[in-house]
């Protein structure tokens, strides 16, 4: 009997899945040995092999065996030759021997290990200012990796302000962290610092790497209870931040590891010359995605919303920054914030967006009725603004942008419109104080009807927005899916009894069964139709991105779930079609490009001609 039920349910599961955003399983795999990310370079940092150029140099000077048996002496001999000849290939060979020795015995934190890393940095740094050298890319790769490994090792074995001894083959001294003012530039802010060369990114369409100078790492800060008390908008997944390190050796015998915040710093001066800072932006996004709830969380959020309620809320994807414009991303039915991975990837990697926007995501159990989730989002935005801008003195907070996909577009639409008396009269034939004997329920219902538009939302983007519902929701499969959504019995009881007798005919069409996200999305839904009639008092800029499967262009188009007649709104600032299905629209490359264009426009800028999405 159970097997028969399962077989009968399979078509329904497929249909309900159409209403969700697809997962994709983004994340990372941590590598045991680093792999160079420098363009045009395929160096091995495995402690065993050298580049072809360095092998030739070692062979030329008879140092092939000594480079592994007595690397310190091999480096000293090569350093003497370098002083006499200035040959770049000799410089590279000496630097590679030093770095490979670290990779052979990594993680011990000995003075010798720190010394070899400082040696590799000094040797490779000396060749960075020779652009005509054919070995420049290899020297950059060694320099960058040595810096990343030094920061990784120092973070494990020394606290901020603590100097450790470094005994190298051609120099001795100490190494410590440089003192920096911003918290994201301090090593103690992070629980781990991992070289991006040790991170393999999975599940992203594009890995955004900026080639330059410095050790590229991901700083991860875990979301502990104490930290979330101090920063209540910190996500349960923690913070993953792209950082880059370089070495300051201005004091004789004292080296300082400098941690660069890539939102505030784009370039660095090394040996008197300015270079772009190297970065791997996608690795940070993927690191957080690795600890995020999997695709099952989206299903559970719809089918068993109370089980996911402890995760709901508005979250920043990095520490709050006052000077950045809030950009709020709202996912759709049976989904999670992971559906925005490519848009977030863009926000990290595009310098204009990165330097101007603070990204937030809203997670909500999508089985709850739309007005309930809209009220939770409204309260979250209010709490965020009150915490970080209580006196309303921050101009960036007045320029908020919201992007909503699918049902997230509906929740976004709730934020820019006023509710009130007219909405109440559409659904109830008695005043608020006369409905239901339960005062708590009465206040909940009022909060979903009497609301005001957020005046600080300056621009919204609707992606595949079902503004008038979806035909799939009121078909038998959609209704069967709604039947599977489970709420506690006390919640079901709260809409029974005298509440139904207090509603209008339109209200009874809503409350004749417990409201859920799916029956709220039925074609020409009373809730959605009523919402569209409400005023938009603060006149934000509105953009529509509409999915088109290509079966029928224009007004006859559909994304497979939401037809054009539902996603179209008159009078918007722009309407843009993307060749995408409803379930894949958020991560579609055309959608990412259009969101980028809109974010630039919000800043009064234009995406440079010929520019490709990072």
XYZ file of C-alpha atoms in Angstrom:
614
model
C 0.000 0.000 0.000
C 2.844 2.433 0.834
C 4.443 1.700 -2.528
C 1.167 2.413 -4.348
C 0.825 5.747 -2.528
C 4.393 6.692 -3.403
C 3.849 5.872 -7.089
C 0.660 7.923 -7.130
C 2.480 10.905 -5.581
C 5.388 11.012 -8.046
C 3.639 13.194 -10.672
C 2.613 15.622 -7.968
C 6.153 15.954 -6.660
C 7.360 16.794 -10.148
C 4.670 19.431 -10.587
C 5.251 21.000 -7.193
C 8.981 21.096 -7.948
C 8.206 23.317 -10.932
C 7.120 25.978 -8.477
C 10.484 25.994 -6.714
C 13.972 27.202 -7.525
C 16.409 24.442 -8.262
C 19.200 23.600 -5.828
C 22.538 22.755 -7.450
C 24.580 21.866 -4.373
C 27.158 24.675 -4.372
C 30.060 24.439 -1.946
C 33.753 23.677 -1.669
C 36.201 20.832 -1.384
C 39.282 21.516 0.732
C 42.487 20.309 -0.925
C 45.400 18.798 0.960
C 47.928 20.629 -1.229
C 47.699 24.075 -2.828
C 47.067 24.491 -6.558
C 48.234 27.672 -8.293
C 45.476 29.957 -9.606
C 47.811 32.431 -11.341
C 46.984 32.890 -15.020
C 49.285 30.969 -17.362
C 50.906 28.999 -14.557
C 50.744 25.307 -13.734
C 53.239 25.077 -10.881
C 53.108 22.167 -8.465
C 53.232 23.028 -4.779
C 53.299 19.420 -3.669
C 56.749 19.361 -2.085
C 57.993 16.928 -4.740
C 58.154 18.553 -8.160
C 59.609 21.700 -9.658
C 58.760 23.652 -12.790
C 60.655 22.767 -15.959
C 62.642 26.017 -15.725
C 63.714 25.340 -12.153
C 64.620 21.735 -12.955
C 66.956 22.985 -15.673
C 68.599 25.454 -13.266
C 69.043 22.829 -10.572
C 70.542 20.471 -13.126
C 72.853 23.208 -14.437
C 74.330 23.751 -10.969
C 74.261 20.122 -9.906
C 71.695 20.780 -7.187
C 68.971 18.300 -8.139
C 69.526 16.023 -5.146
C 70.680 18.717 -2.765
C 67.469 20.705 -3.333
C 65.627 17.931 -1.497
C 68.306 16.650 0.881
C 69.710 20.002 1.992
C 67.411 22.733 0.636
C 68.983 25.437 2.812
C 72.392 24.985 1.203
C 70.874 24.740 -2.290
C 69.082 28.057 -1.734
C 72.269 29.730 -0.470
C 74.192 28.602 -3.550
C 71.442 29.820 -5.870
C 71.243 33.131 -3.980
C 74.958 33.720 -4.518
C 74.557 32.991 -8.216
C 71.592 35.372 -8.340
C 73.673 38.191 -6.868
C 76.284 37.695 -9.580
C 74.071 37.074 -12.610
C 70.635 38.522 -11.768
C 69.071 35.668 -13.717
C 65.271 35.383 -13.258
C 65.349 31.613 -13.730
C 67.812 31.290 -10.839
C 65.581 33.502 -8.706
C 62.564 31.315 -9.487
C 64.460 28.105 -8.729
C 65.611 29.375 -5.323
C 62.105 30.582 -4.440
C 60.542 27.285 -5.547
C 62.976 25.250 -3.450
C 62.028 27.339 -0.397
C 58.280 27.024 -0.953
C 58.441 23.315 -1.756
C 60.286 22.661 1.489
C 57.336 24.225 3.349
C 54.853 22.112 1.397
C 56.805 18.975 2.358
C 56.516 19.672 6.099
C 53.552 22.011 6.282
C 51.564 22.890 9.358
C 54.249 22.401 12.008
C 54.673 26.083 12.793
C 58.417 25.784 13.374
C 60.771 28.713 13.082
C 62.294 27.009 10.031
C 58.911 26.792 8.299
C 58.276 30.508 8.800
C 61.818 31.204 7.671
C 61.453 29.305 4.408
C 58.211 31.167 3.643
C 59.853 34.539 4.244
C 62.712 33.401 2.031
C 60.325 32.444 -0.803
C 58.569 35.799 -0.533
C 61.781 37.824 -0.521
C 63.235 35.980 -3.512
C 60.089 36.107 -5.654
C 59.279 39.693 -4.707
C 62.606 40.789 -6.093
C 61.546 39.688 -9.578
C 58.071 41.226 -9.675
C 59.323 44.522 -11.081
C 60.861 42.872 -14.155
C 57.867 42.675 -16.536
C 59.982 41.634 -19.509
C 60.883 38.411 -17.730
C 59.264 35.333 -19.259
C 59.142 33.883 -15.742
C 57.143 36.738 -14.226
C 53.917 34.707 -13.965
C 55.777 31.906 -12.187
C 57.385 34.345 -9.766
C 53.981 35.916 -9.058
C 52.543 32.460 -8.382
C 55.301 31.648 -5.887
C 55.011 35.076 -4.251
C 51.245 34.806 -3.898
C 51.266 31.244 -2.607
C 54.037 31.932 -0.101
C 52.069 34.910 1.270
C 48.882 32.860 1.538
C 50.649 29.958 3.251
C 52.406 32.347 5.652
C 49.084 33.923 6.709
C 47.460 30.495 7.029
C 50.310 29.206 9.202
C 50.602 32.358 11.311
C 46.851 32.361 11.996
C 47.137 28.855 13.425
C 50.176 29.484 15.593
C 50.179 33.145 16.640
C 47.595 35.564 17.963
C 47.357 39.205 17.001
C 50.365 41.155 18.295
C 52.402 38.009 18.917
C 55.718 37.714 17.046
C 57.129 34.321 16.143
C 60.694 33.428 15.271
C 61.612 32.811 11.646
C 64.898 31.034 10.822
C 65.472 30.812 7.113
C 68.413 29.737 4.946
C 69.405 33.311 4.071
C 67.766 35.390 6.821
C 66.475 35.256 10.394
C 64.062 37.470 12.286
C 60.454 37.551 13.454
C 57.060 37.658 11.801
C 53.769 38.994 13.208
C 50.443 40.434 12.107
C 50.323 44.068 11.099
C 48.063 46.202 13.282
C 44.995 47.331 11.310
C 41.940 49.322 12.339
C 38.957 47.652 10.636
C 37.750 44.383 12.178
C 37.790 42.516 8.839
C 41.506 43.349 8.544
C 42.325 41.741 11.877
C 43.200 38.041 12.086
C 41.297 37.510 15.339
C 38.019 38.301 13.540
C 38.271 34.973 11.682
C 38.067 31.433 12.973
C 39.926 30.155 9.926
C 41.978 31.677 7.131
C 42.235 29.267 4.195
C 44.319 29.873 1.054
C 42.021 29.835 -1.971
C 44.632 27.637 -3.649
C 43.446 24.935 -1.226
C 39.769 25.444 -2.102
C 38.019 23.739 -5.001
C 34.760 25.534 -5.795
C 31.726 23.435 -6.748
C 28.312 24.284 -8.181
C 29.000 27.761 -9.600
C 28.681 28.689 -13.262
C 31.655 31.003 -13.033
C 34.584 31.233 -10.633
C 35.522 34.908 -10.376
C 39.247 35.360 -9.846
C 41.122 38.633 -10.069
C 44.742 38.117 -11.001
C 47.179 40.320 -9.141
C 49.612 40.376 -6.239
C 49.180 38.881 -2.774
C 48.065 35.750 -1.008
C 44.375 35.128 -1.644
C 42.417 33.580 1.244
C 38.915 33.073 2.558
C 38.340 34.293 6.079
C 35.513 32.381 7.778
C 33.744 33.553 10.932
C 31.434 31.036 12.569
C 27.965 32.106 13.688
C 28.098 31.351 17.410
C 25.231 32.222 19.730
C 27.236 35.002 21.351
C 28.209 36.525 18.014
C 24.632 36.399 16.725
C 23.526 38.176 19.900
C 25.934 41.013 19.134
C 25.144 40.902 15.398
C 21.539 39.623 15.118
C 21.537 39.793 11.323
C 24.488 37.430 11.039
C 23.378 34.318 9.130
C 23.479 30.874 10.718
C 26.037 29.940 8.046
C 28.532 32.514 9.310
C 30.559 34.993 7.252
C 32.881 34.062 4.390
C 35.040 37.004 3.320
C 37.611 37.333 0.536
C 40.868 38.719 1.896
C 44.398 39.094 0.554
C 47.709 39.291 2.395
C 51.035 40.893 1.575
C 54.229 41.276 3.586
C 55.580 44.500 5.069
C 59.338 44.284 5.625
C 60.116 47.953 6.311
C 61.579 47.152 9.734
C 64.904 45.270 9.613
C 64.487 41.754 10.936
C 60.731 42.237 11.526
C 58.164 41.126 8.956
C 54.502 42.076 9.234
C 51.674 40.180 7.521
C 49.156 42.726 6.221
C 45.531 41.599 5.850
C 43.699 43.544 3.118
C 39.919 44.086 3.053
C 38.972 43.853 -0.621
C 35.900 46.049 -0.254
C 38.106 48.937 0.801
C 41.386 48.097 -0.956
C 41.877 47.364 -4.643
C 45.648 47.799 -5.000
C 48.852 47.431 -3.017
C 52.373 48.836 -3.261
C 55.118 46.199 -3.261
C 58.796 47.149 -3.685
C 57.817 50.655 -4.735
C 55.338 49.635 -7.437
C 51.546 49.521 -7.323
C 49.741 46.319 -8.282
C 46.126 45.095 -8.189
C 45.452 42.836 -5.228
C 44.858 39.203 -6.152
C 41.478 37.772 -5.136
C 39.224 34.760 -5.483
C 35.733 36.105 -4.781
C 33.752 32.957 -5.548
C 35.659 30.885 -3.016
C 34.236 33.026 -0.203
C 30.649 32.652 -1.471
C 31.121 28.905 -1.907
C 32.602 28.526 1.582
C 29.422 29.892 3.148
C 27.267 27.853 0.756
C 29.103 24.765 1.963
C 27.565 25.163 5.429
C 24.137 26.320 4.234
C 21.060 24.076 4.446
C 20.779 21.770 1.427
C 17.956 21.578 -1.137
C 15.868 19.601 1.354
C 15.514 22.764 3.455
C 13.476 24.354 0.672
C 11.137 21.366 0.557
C 10.801 21.256 4.340
C 10.184 24.994 4.445
C 7.125 24.430 2.280
C 5.818 21.088 3.497
C 6.645 21.492 7.213
C 7.137 25.234 7.682
C 7.100 25.139 11.478
C 10.176 22.888 11.453
C 12.172 25.562 9.609
C 10.777 28.563 11.482
C 13.877 28.952 13.675
C 15.928 29.776 10.556
C 13.646 32.509 9.194
C 14.922 36.037 9.153
C 16.819 38.772 7.377
C 20.590 38.256 7.150
C 23.627 40.177 5.944
C 26.200 38.154 4.023
C 29.017 40.086 5.659
C 29.525 42.430 8.621
C 27.279 45.492 8.426
C 28.846 48.500 6.682
C 27.178 51.854 7.153
C 28.280 53.397 3.863
C 26.793 50.666 1.632
C 23.287 50.507 0.117
C 21.198 47.567 1.372
C 20.428 45.089 -1.432
C 17.798 42.601 -0.255
C 17.336 39.291 -2.115
C 14.107 37.350 -1.535
C 13.827 33.743 -2.757
C 10.728 31.962 -4.038
C 8.533 29.004 -3.164
C 10.203 25.846 -1.858
C 13.605 27.493 -2.070
C 16.337 29.089 0.069
C 18.740 32.050 -0.333
C 21.105 29.638 -2.137
C 19.054 30.311 -5.278
C 20.809 33.711 -5.460
C 24.308 32.210 -5.557
C 25.256 33.640 -8.973
C 23.860 37.091 -8.140
C 25.781 37.092 -4.844
C 28.836 35.873 -6.757
C 28.420 38.924 -8.998
C 28.050 41.268 -6.024
C 31.319 40.038 -4.540
C 33.327 40.197 -7.767
C 32.111 43.357 -9.531
C 34.116 46.240 -7.987
C 31.374 48.835 -8.522
C 28.713 46.683 -6.876
C 31.055 45.419 -4.156
C 32.019 48.947 -3.157
C 28.457 50.291 -3.095
C 26.072 47.548 -1.915
C 25.530 45.550 1.268
C 23.817 42.264 0.361
C 21.101 40.820 2.597
C 19.032 37.687 2.091
C 15.634 36.873 3.537
C 14.944 33.262 4.424
C 11.387 32.198 5.217
C 9.485 28.884 5.395
C 7.590 29.107 2.125
C 4.629 26.992 3.233
C 3.305 29.820 5.402
C 0.661 32.109 3.869
C 2.053 34.986 1.856
C 0.723 37.785 4.099
C 2.402 36.130 7.083
C 5.791 35.921 5.358
C 5.360 39.463 4.051
C 4.740 40.671 7.612
C 7.884 38.842 8.815
C 9.936 40.484 6.065
C 8.450 43.884 6.913
C 9.339 43.452 10.570
C 12.852 42.292 9.663
C 13.513 45.349 7.503
C 12.201 47.628 10.238
C 14.401 45.975 12.876
C 17.448 46.190 10.595
C 16.907 49.894 9.984
C 16.209 50.683 13.619
C 19.358 48.897 14.756
C 21.764 50.424 12.263
C 20.099 53.754 11.502
C 17.879 54.672 14.469
C 18.072 58.406 13.826
C 17.624 58.011 10.043
C 20.848 59.883 9.353
C 22.355 57.375 6.912
C 21.659 58.310 3.264
C 22.617 54.821 2.042
C 19.732 53.340 4.053
C 17.305 55.571 2.124
C 18.316 53.957 -1.191
C 17.427 50.335 -0.518
C 17.056 47.904 -3.446
C 14.982 44.712 -3.291
C 15.073 41.799 -5.745
C 12.439 39.074 -5.461
C 12.027 35.866 -7.421
C 8.730 34.016 -7.879
C 6.770 34.249 -4.609
C 9.620 36.415 -3.324
C 8.458 38.999 -5.872
C 5.038 38.946 -4.216
C 6.586 39.459 -0.778
C 8.602 42.348 -2.214
C 5.439 43.846 -3.690
C 3.896 43.816 -0.207
C 6.765 46.054 0.990
C 6.111 48.918 -1.438
C 2.301 49.112 -1.040
C -0.027 50.285 1.697
C -2.607 48.040 3.262
C -5.399 49.334 5.419
C -9.126 49.749 5.718
C -9.928 48.894 2.099
C -8.063 45.588 2.369
C -9.828 44.792 5.605
C -13.261 45.451 4.135
C -12.475 43.218 1.161
C -12.108 40.185 3.437
C -13.986 40.931 6.668
C -17.498 42.267 7.264
C -16.870 43.180 10.901
C -14.346 45.651 12.360
C -11.068 44.258 13.758
C -12.116 44.496 17.390
C -15.152 42.277 16.771
C -13.530 39.301 15.050
C -12.331 36.189 16.906
C -12.161 35.772 20.664
C -8.398 35.199 20.496
C -6.584 38.564 20.968
C -3.252 37.160 19.743
C -4.799 35.887 16.525
C -6.623 39.188 16.089
C -3.359 41.152 16.252
C -1.663 38.741 13.835
C -4.459 39.207 11.306
C -4.371 42.986 11.705
C -0.593 43.045 11.110
C -1.157 41.324 7.783
C -3.825 43.771 6.664
C -2.891 47.141 8.189
C 0.614 47.914 6.954
C 2.496 50.780 5.365
C 4.936 50.827 2.490
C 8.596 51.117 3.427
C 9.603 54.630 2.275
C 13.276 53.674 1.984
C 12.850 51.066 -0.762
C 13.981 53.088 -3.759
C 14.069 50.342 -6.389
C 12.627 46.844 -6.814
C 13.290 44.079 -9.303
C 10.693 41.365 -9.909
C 12.122 38.149 -11.384
C 9.397 35.863 -12.793
C 6.898 37.484 -10.453
C 3.470 35.773 -10.320
C 1.619 39.018 -9.612
C -1.699 37.455 -10.612
C -0.872 33.914 -9.553
C -0.074 30.780 -11.518
C -2.423 28.341 -13.280
C -0.401 25.481 -11.805
C -1.380 26.444 -8.273
C -5.123 26.030 -8.747
C -4.904 22.825 -10.789
C -5.425 19.509 -9.049
C -1.694 18.970 -8.666
C -1.213 22.318 -7.000
C -4.118 21.691 -4.649
C -2.758 18.252 -3.841
C 0.561 19.918 -3.002
C -1.258 22.382 -0.734
C -2.885 19.456 1.072
C 0.563 18.092 1.927
C 1.554 21.239 3.812
C 1.274 20.502 7.505
C 0.619 23.003 10.305
C 0.102 22.381 14.032
C -3.470 21.618 15.015
C -3.771 24.805 17.082
C -3.003 26.818 13.951
C -5.691 24.991 12.021
C -8.184 25.489 14.809
C -7.497 29.231 14.872
C -9.160 29.767 11.492
C -12.184 27.658 12.276
C -15.308 28.578 14.196
C -16.484 32.160 14.362
C -13.635 33.583 12.248
C -15.266 32.237 9.089
C -18.566 33.832 10.041
C -16.844 37.223 10.278
C -15.604 37.221 6.666
C -17.025 38.479 3.408
C -17.774 36.192 0.485
C -14.285 36.965 -0.814
C -12.846 36.286 2.621
C -14.597 32.942 2.866
C -13.019 31.946 -0.446
C -9.655 32.461 1.265
C -10.412 31.046 4.720
C -12.525 28.046 3.741
C -9.276 26.102 4.066
C -6.176 26.986 6.032
C -4.304 29.535 3.863
C -0.942 28.369 2.545
C 1.582 29.602 0.030
C 0.253 27.405 -2.773
C -3.404 28.349 -2.526
C -2.316 31.991 -2.127
C -0.680 31.642 -5.570
C -3.711 30.375 -7.463
C -4.566 32.220 -10.676
C -6.341 35.508 -9.929
C -5.823 34.914 -6.224
C -8.039 37.231 -4.135
C -5.034 38.177 -2.014
C -2.867 39.046 -5.028
C -5.657 40.848 -6.870
C -6.385 42.937 -3.790
C -2.681 43.699 -3.318
C -2.311 44.992 -6.889
C -5.114 47.482 -6.251
C -3.314 49.018 -3.276
C -1.380 52.292 -3.678
C 2.379 52.546 -4.093
C 2.869 55.793 -2.176
C 6.623 56.328 -2.415
C 6.988 55.625 -6.144
C 10.080 53.375 -6.229
C 11.642 52.443 -9.564
C 10.261 49.076 -10.671
C 11.836 46.562 -13.063
C 10.427 43.294 -14.389
C 12.615 40.393 -15.516
C 10.430 37.816 -17.234
C 11.331 34.249 -18.130
C 10.523 33.097 -21.660
C 10.862 29.480 -22.730
C 10.660 30.597 -26.366
C 7.465 28.740 -27.274
C 5.484 31.917 -27.980
C 7.059 35.383 -27.860
C 5.751 38.520 -26.213
C 2.336 38.526 -24.555
C 1.931 34.783 -25.110
C 5.206 33.850 -23.431
C 5.641 31.850 -20.251
C 8.491 30.619 -18.074
C 6.706 27.306 -17.650
C 5.053 28.316 -14.377
C 4.162 32.008 -14.628
C 2.615 33.261 -17.888
C 3.226 36.759 -19.189
C -0.273 37.933 -18.219
C 0.697 37.326 -14.598
C 4.298 38.599 -14.595
C 3.624 41.760 -16.628
C 3.028 45.087 -14.862
C 2.105 48.319 -16.610
C 4.259 51.397 -16.135
C 7.480 49.734 -14.973
C 10.862 51.312 -15.632
C 11.986 48.306 -17.661
C 10.712 44.924 -18.780
C 13.358 42.444 -19.854
C 12.887 38.918 -21.196
C 15.420 36.214 -20.398
C 15.586 32.779 -22.081
C 14.992 30.817 -18.891
C 12.620 28.498 -17.131
C 11.012 29.622 -13.911
C 13.121 27.258 -11.817
C 16.462 28.367 -13.286
C 15.849 32.086 -13.776
C 17.789 33.475 -10.794
C 21.088 31.890 -11.809
C 20.553 32.422 -15.531
C 23.437 34.431 -17.025
C 21.034 36.881 -18.705
C 19.294 37.511 -15.394
C 22.617 38.159 -13.660
C 23.598 40.630 -16.407
C 20.264 42.464 -16.179
C 20.453 42.691 -12.388
C 23.952 44.081 -12.802
C 22.697 46.722 -15.256
C 19.938 47.766 -12.864
C 22.317 48.021 -9.900
C 24.637 50.215 -11.965
C 21.673 52.362 -13.029
C 20.700 52.831 -9.397
C 24.134 54.390 -8.874
C 23.769 56.627 -11.918
C 26.320 54.544 -13.783
C 26.357 52.512 -16.984
C 28.019 49.140 -17.389
C 31.070 49.814 -19.609
C 30.643 48.785 -23.234
C 32.238 45.463 -23.975
C 32.335 44.653 -20.281
C 31.535 41.052 -19.434
C 29.923 39.938 -16.218
C 32.759 39.111 -13.781
